Coordinates of C-alpha atoms (C1' of nucleotides) in Angstrom, one line a residue:
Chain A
X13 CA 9.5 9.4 6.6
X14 CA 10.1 10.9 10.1
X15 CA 13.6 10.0 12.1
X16 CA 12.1 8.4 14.9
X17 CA 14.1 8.7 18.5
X18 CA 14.3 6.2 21.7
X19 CA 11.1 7.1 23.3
X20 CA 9.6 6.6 19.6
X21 CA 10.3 3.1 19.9
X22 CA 10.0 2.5 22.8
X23 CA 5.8 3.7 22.6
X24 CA 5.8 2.2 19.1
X25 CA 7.1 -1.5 21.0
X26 CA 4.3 -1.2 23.4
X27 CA 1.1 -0.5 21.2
X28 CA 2.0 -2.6 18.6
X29 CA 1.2 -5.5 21.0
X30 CA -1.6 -3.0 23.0
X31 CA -3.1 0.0 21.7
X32 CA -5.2 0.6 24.5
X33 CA -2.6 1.7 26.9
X34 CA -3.5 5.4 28.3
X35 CA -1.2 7.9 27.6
X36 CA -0.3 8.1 31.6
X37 CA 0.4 4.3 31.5
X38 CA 2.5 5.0 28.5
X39 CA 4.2 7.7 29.9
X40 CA 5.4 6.1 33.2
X41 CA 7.1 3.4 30.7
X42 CA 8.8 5.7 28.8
X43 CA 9.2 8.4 31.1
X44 CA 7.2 11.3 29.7
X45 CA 3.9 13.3 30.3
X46 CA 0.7 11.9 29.3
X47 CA 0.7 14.7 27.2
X48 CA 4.0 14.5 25.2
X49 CA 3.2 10.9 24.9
X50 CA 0.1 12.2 23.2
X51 CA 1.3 14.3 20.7
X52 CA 4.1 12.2 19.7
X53 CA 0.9 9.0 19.3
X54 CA -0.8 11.9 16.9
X55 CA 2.1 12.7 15.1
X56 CA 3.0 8.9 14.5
X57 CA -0.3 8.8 13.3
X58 CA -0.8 11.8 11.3
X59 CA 3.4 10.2 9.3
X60 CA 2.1 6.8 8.8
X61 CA 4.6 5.6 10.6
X62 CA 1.5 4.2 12.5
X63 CA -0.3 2.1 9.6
X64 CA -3.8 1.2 11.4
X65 CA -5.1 0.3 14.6
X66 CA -7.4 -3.1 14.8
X67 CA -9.1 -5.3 17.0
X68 CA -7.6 -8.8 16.0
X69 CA -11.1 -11.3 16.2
X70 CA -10.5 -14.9 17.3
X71 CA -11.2 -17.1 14.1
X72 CA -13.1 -19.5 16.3
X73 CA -15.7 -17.1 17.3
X74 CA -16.7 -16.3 13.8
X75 CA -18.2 -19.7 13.0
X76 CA -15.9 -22.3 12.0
X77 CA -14.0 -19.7 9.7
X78 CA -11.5 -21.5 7.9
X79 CA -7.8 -19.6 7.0
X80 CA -5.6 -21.0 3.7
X81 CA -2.1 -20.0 3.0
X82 CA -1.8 -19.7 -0.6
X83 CA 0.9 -19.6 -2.8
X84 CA 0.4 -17.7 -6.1
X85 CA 2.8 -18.0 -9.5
X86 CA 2.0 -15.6 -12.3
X87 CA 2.3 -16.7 -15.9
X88 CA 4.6 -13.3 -16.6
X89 CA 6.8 -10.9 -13.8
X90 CA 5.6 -8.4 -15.8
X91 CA 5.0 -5.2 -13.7
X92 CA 1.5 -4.3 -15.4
X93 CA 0.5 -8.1 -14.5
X94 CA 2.0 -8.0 -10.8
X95 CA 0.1 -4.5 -10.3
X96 CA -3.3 -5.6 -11.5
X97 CA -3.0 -8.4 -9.0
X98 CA -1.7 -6.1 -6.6
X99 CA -5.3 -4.3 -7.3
X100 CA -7.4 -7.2 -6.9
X101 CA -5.8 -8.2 -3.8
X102 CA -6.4 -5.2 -2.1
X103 CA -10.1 -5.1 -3.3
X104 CA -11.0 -8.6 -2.2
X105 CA -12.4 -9.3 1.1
X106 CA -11.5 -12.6 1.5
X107 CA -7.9 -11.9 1.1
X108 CA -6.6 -11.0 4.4
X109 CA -3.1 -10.6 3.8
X110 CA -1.2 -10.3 0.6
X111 CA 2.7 -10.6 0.3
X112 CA 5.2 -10.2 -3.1
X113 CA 7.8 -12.6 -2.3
X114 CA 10.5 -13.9 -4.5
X115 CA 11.7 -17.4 -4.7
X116 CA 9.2 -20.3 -5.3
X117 CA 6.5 -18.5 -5.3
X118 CA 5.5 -14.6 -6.5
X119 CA 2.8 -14.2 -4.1
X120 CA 1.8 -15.7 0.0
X121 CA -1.6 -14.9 0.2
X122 CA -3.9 -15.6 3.7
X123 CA -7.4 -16.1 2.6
X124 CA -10.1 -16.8 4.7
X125 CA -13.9 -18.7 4.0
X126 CA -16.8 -20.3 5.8
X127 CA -16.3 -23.4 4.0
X128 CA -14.4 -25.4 1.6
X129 CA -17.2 -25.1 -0.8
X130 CA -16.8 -21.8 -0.3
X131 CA -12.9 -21.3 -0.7
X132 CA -13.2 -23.6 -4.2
X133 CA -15.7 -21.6 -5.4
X134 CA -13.0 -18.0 -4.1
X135 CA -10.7 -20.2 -6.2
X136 CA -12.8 -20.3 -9.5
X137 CA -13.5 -16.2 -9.5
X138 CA -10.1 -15.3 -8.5
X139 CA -7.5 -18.0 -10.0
X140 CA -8.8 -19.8 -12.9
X141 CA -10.9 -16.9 -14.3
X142 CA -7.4 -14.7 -14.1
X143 CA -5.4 -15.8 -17.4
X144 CA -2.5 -14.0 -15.2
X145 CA -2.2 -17.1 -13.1
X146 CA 0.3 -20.1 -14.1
X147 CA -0.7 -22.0 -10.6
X148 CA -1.2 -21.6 -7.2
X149 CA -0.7 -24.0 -3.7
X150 CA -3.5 -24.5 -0.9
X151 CA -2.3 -24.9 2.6
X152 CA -5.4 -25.2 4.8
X153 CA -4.6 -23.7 8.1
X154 CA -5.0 -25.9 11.3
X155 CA -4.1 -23.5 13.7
X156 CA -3.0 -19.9 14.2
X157 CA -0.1 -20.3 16.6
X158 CA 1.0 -16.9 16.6
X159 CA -0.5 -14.2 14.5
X160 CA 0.9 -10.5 14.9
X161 CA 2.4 -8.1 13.0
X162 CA 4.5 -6.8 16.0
X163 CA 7.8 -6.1 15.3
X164 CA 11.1 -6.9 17.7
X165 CA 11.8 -3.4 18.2
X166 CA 14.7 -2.2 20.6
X167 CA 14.9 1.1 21.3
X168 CA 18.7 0.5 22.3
X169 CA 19.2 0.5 18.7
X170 CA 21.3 2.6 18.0
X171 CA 19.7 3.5 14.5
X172 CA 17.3 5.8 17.0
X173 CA 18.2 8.5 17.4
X174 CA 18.7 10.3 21.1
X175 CA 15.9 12.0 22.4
Chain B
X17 CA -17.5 -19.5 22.8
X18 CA -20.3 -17.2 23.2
X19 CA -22.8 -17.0 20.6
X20 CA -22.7 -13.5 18.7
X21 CA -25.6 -12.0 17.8
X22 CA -25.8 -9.5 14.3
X23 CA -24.7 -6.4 16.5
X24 CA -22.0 -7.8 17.2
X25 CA -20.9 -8.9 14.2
X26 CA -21.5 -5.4 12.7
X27 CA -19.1 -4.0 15.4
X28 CA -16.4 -6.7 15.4
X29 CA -16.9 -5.7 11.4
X30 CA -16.1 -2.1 12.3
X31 CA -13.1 -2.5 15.0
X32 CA -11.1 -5.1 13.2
X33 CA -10.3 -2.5 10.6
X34 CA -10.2 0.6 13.4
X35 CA -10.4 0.3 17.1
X36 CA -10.5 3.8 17.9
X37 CA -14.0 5.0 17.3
X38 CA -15.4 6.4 20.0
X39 CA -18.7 4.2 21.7
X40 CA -20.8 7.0 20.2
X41 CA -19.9 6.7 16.5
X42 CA -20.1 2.6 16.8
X43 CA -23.3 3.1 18.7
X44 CA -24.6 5.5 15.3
X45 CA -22.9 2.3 13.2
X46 CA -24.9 -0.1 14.6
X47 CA -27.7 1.8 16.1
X48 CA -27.1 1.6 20.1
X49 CA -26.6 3.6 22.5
X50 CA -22.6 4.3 23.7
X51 CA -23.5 2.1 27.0
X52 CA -24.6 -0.5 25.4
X53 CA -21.8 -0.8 22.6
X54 CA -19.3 -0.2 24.9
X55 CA -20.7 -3.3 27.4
X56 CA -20.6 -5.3 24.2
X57 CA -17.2 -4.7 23.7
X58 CA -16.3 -5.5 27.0
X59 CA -18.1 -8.7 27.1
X60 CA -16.2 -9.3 23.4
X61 CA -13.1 -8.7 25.1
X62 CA -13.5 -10.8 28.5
X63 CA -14.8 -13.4 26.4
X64 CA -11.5 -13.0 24.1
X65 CA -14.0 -12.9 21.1
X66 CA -11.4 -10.0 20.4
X67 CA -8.5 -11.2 20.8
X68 CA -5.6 -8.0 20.9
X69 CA -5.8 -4.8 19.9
X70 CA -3.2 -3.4 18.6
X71 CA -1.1 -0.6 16.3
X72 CA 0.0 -1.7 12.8
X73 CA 3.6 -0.2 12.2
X74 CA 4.8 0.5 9.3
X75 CA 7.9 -1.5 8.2
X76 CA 9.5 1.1 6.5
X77 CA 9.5 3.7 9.7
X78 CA 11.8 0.8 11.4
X79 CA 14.7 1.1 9.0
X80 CA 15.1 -1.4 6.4
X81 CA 13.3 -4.4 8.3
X82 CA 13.1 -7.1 6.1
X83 CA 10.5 -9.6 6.3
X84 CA 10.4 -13.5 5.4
X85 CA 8.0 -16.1 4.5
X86 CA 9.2 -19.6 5.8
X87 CA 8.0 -22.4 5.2
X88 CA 8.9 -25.2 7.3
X89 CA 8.7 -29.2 7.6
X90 CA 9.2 -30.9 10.7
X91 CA 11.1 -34.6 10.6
X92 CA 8.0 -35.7 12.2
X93 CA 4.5 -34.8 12.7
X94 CA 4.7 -36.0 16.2
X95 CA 1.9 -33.9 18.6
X96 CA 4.9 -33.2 21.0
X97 CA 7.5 -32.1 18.3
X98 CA 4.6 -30.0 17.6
X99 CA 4.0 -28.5 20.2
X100 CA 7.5 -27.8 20.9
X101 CA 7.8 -26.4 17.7
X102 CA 4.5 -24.2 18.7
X103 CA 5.9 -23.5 21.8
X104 CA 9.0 -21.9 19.6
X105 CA 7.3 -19.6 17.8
X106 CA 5.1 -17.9 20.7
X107 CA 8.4 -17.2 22.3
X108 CA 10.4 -15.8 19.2
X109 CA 10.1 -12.0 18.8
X110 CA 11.4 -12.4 15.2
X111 CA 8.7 -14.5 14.8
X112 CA 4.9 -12.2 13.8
X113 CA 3.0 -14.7 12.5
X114 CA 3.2 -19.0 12.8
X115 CA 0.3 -20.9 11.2
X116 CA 0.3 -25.2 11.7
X117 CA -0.8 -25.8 7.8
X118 CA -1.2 -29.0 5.8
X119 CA -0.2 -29.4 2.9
X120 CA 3.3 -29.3 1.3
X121 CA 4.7 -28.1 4.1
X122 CA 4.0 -28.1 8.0
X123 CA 4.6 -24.4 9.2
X124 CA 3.8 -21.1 7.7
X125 CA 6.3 -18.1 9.5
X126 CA 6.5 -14.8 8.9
X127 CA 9.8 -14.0 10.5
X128 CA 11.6 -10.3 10.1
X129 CA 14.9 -8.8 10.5
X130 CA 17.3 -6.4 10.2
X131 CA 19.1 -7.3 7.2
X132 CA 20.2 -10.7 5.8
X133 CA 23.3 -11.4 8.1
X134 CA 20.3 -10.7 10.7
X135 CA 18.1 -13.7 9.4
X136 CA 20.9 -15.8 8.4
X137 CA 21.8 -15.8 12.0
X138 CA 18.2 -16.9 12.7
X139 CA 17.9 -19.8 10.5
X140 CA 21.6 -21.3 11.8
X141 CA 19.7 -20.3 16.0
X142 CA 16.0 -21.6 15.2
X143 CA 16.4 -23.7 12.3
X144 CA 19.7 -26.0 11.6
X145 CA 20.2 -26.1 15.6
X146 CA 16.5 -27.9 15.9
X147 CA 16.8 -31.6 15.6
X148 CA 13.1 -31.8 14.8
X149 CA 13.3 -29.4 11.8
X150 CA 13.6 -31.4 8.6
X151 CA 14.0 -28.4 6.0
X152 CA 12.6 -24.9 5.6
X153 CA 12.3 -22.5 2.3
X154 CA 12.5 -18.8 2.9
X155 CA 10.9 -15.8 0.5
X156 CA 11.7 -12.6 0.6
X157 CA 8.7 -10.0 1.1
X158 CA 9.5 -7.2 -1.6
X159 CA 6.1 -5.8 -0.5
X160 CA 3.5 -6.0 2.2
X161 CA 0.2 -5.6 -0.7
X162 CA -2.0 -6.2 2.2
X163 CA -1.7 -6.8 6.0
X164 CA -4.5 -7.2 7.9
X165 CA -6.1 -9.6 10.1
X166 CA -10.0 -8.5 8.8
X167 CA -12.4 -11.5 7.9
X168 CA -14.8 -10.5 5.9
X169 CA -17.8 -10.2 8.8
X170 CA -21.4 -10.2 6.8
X171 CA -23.9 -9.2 10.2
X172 CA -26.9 -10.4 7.6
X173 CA -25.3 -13.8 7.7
X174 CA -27.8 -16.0 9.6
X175 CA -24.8 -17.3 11.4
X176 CA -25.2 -14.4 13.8
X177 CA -28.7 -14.9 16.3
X178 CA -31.2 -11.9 16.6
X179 CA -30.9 -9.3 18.6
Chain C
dA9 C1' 12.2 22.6 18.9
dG10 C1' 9.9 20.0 22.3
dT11 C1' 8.2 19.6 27.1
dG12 C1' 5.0 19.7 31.3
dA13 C1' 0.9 21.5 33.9
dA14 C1' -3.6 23.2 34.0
dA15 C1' -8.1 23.9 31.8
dT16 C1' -11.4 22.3 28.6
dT17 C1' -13.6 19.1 25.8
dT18 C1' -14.7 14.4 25.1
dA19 C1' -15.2 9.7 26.1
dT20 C1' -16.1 6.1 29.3
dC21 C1' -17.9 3.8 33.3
dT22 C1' -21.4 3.3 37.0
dA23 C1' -25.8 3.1 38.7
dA24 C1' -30.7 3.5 38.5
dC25 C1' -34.6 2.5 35.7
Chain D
dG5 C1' -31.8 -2.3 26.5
dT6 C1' -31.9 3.2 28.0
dT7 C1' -30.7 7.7 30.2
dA8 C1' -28.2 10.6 33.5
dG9 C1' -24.5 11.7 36.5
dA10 C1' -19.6 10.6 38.0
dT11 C1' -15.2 9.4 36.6
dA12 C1' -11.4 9.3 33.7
dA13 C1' -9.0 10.2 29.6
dA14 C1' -7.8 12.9 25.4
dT15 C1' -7.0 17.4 23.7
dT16 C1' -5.9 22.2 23.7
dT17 C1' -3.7 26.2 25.6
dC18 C1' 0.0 28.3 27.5
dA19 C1' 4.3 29.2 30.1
dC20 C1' 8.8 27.4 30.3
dT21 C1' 13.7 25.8 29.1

DNA sequence: AGTGAAATTTATCTAAC
DNA sequence: GTTAGATAAATTTCACT
């Protein structure tokens, strides 16, 4: 993955919390041509060092969408097991966000449904169908307080490197 | 909350997973002209139906950053310990995500760091220093399966008006 | 290398219908 | 809602350090 410098992280800082800045209001912030600014968005981009760019939708306007944290144990840590859930994971829609954590749990997942009906019936096809699964733990989500996946980034840092 | 008809929904759909198409190849999506799509999004916008847009970064491009799920209990479930506790987490930059759950426990976090000396010295700051805090658990993200904050938008459901 | 300025292409906004 | 013209931004080219 690419060394990234100062003014990296410093455009990386901004759109992570706004993507629509123009490359001229970019460049005033970190000192550089709307065109430098440019190229170094495209190469970001073209490195993955930029994953995706998203509108984030307000759950409320989508009917009364409901979110649940849920916290997934598998029968075996058996890397064929973890990847296949891995797979589904990424292949299901209602799964929003998936996480491999270690501790109490082996998995955080976010999943979202139009109804509790709805979530139990998610639960069936994706838990108790899956002989992987020992057990899993529903925490309905009452409100999303702060959801981001901005990170504290300080250019100052000194692991980036000069321009 | 504005009522959202099936075009929108099929461009909420679209952006949530990729902001940057043009007007013209959402208008093709969805069968409007740029104009119009590009009014809608306005309207989605001002009426913070779309709530951010922003750049995903990858963790790995910011060194090591590690990344925790927390779960946290409160001593109370008092509305103002709450909403301090709310208040909190909007104003923590370690803090990307912060969901108000029931269940076993009262908070969802996603907090990141540096390293582990990094997060230890944010648990002793946001945690053991918060009389209102009765106990958290932290697990460690080995990997980030899926992160996104896409709900699974169906513009057929009968949710969304006519156009 | 990577940068900045100008020209071109492309997208977006405004206004009229 | 559309289309057409004005504005603004992104992209490419090129000369420079």
């Amino acid at each position: 993955m690419a060394s990234l410098d100062k003014i990296d992280a410093a455009i990386l800082a901004r759109i992570q919390d706004n993507n629509r800045l123009t490359s001229e209001e970019l460049g005033n912030i970190v000192n550089l041509s709307p065109s430098a600014c440019q190229r170094r968005l495209k190469r970001l981009r073209a490195e993955g060092v930029i994953e995706s760019e998203v509108a984030i939708v307000s759950p409320k306007a989508l009917g009364r969408a409901i979110t649940m944290v849920v916290l997934v144990s598998l029968e075996r840590e058996r890397s064929d097991i973890v990847d296949r859930f891995k797979t589904a994971l990424r292949t299901t829609r209602e799964v929003m966000m998936g996480f491999y954590v270690t501790g109490d749990a082996d998995f955080m997942l976010v999943v979202t449904a139009k109804s509790m009906e709805d979530y139990e019936q998610f639960t069936r096809r994706f838990f108790y169908e899956n002989p992987d699964i020992k057990g899993f733990k529903t925490m309905v989500v009452m409100d999303r307080v702060k959801a981001s996946f901005g990170f504290p980034i300080d250019p100052g840092d000194p692991m980036f490197g000069d321009d």
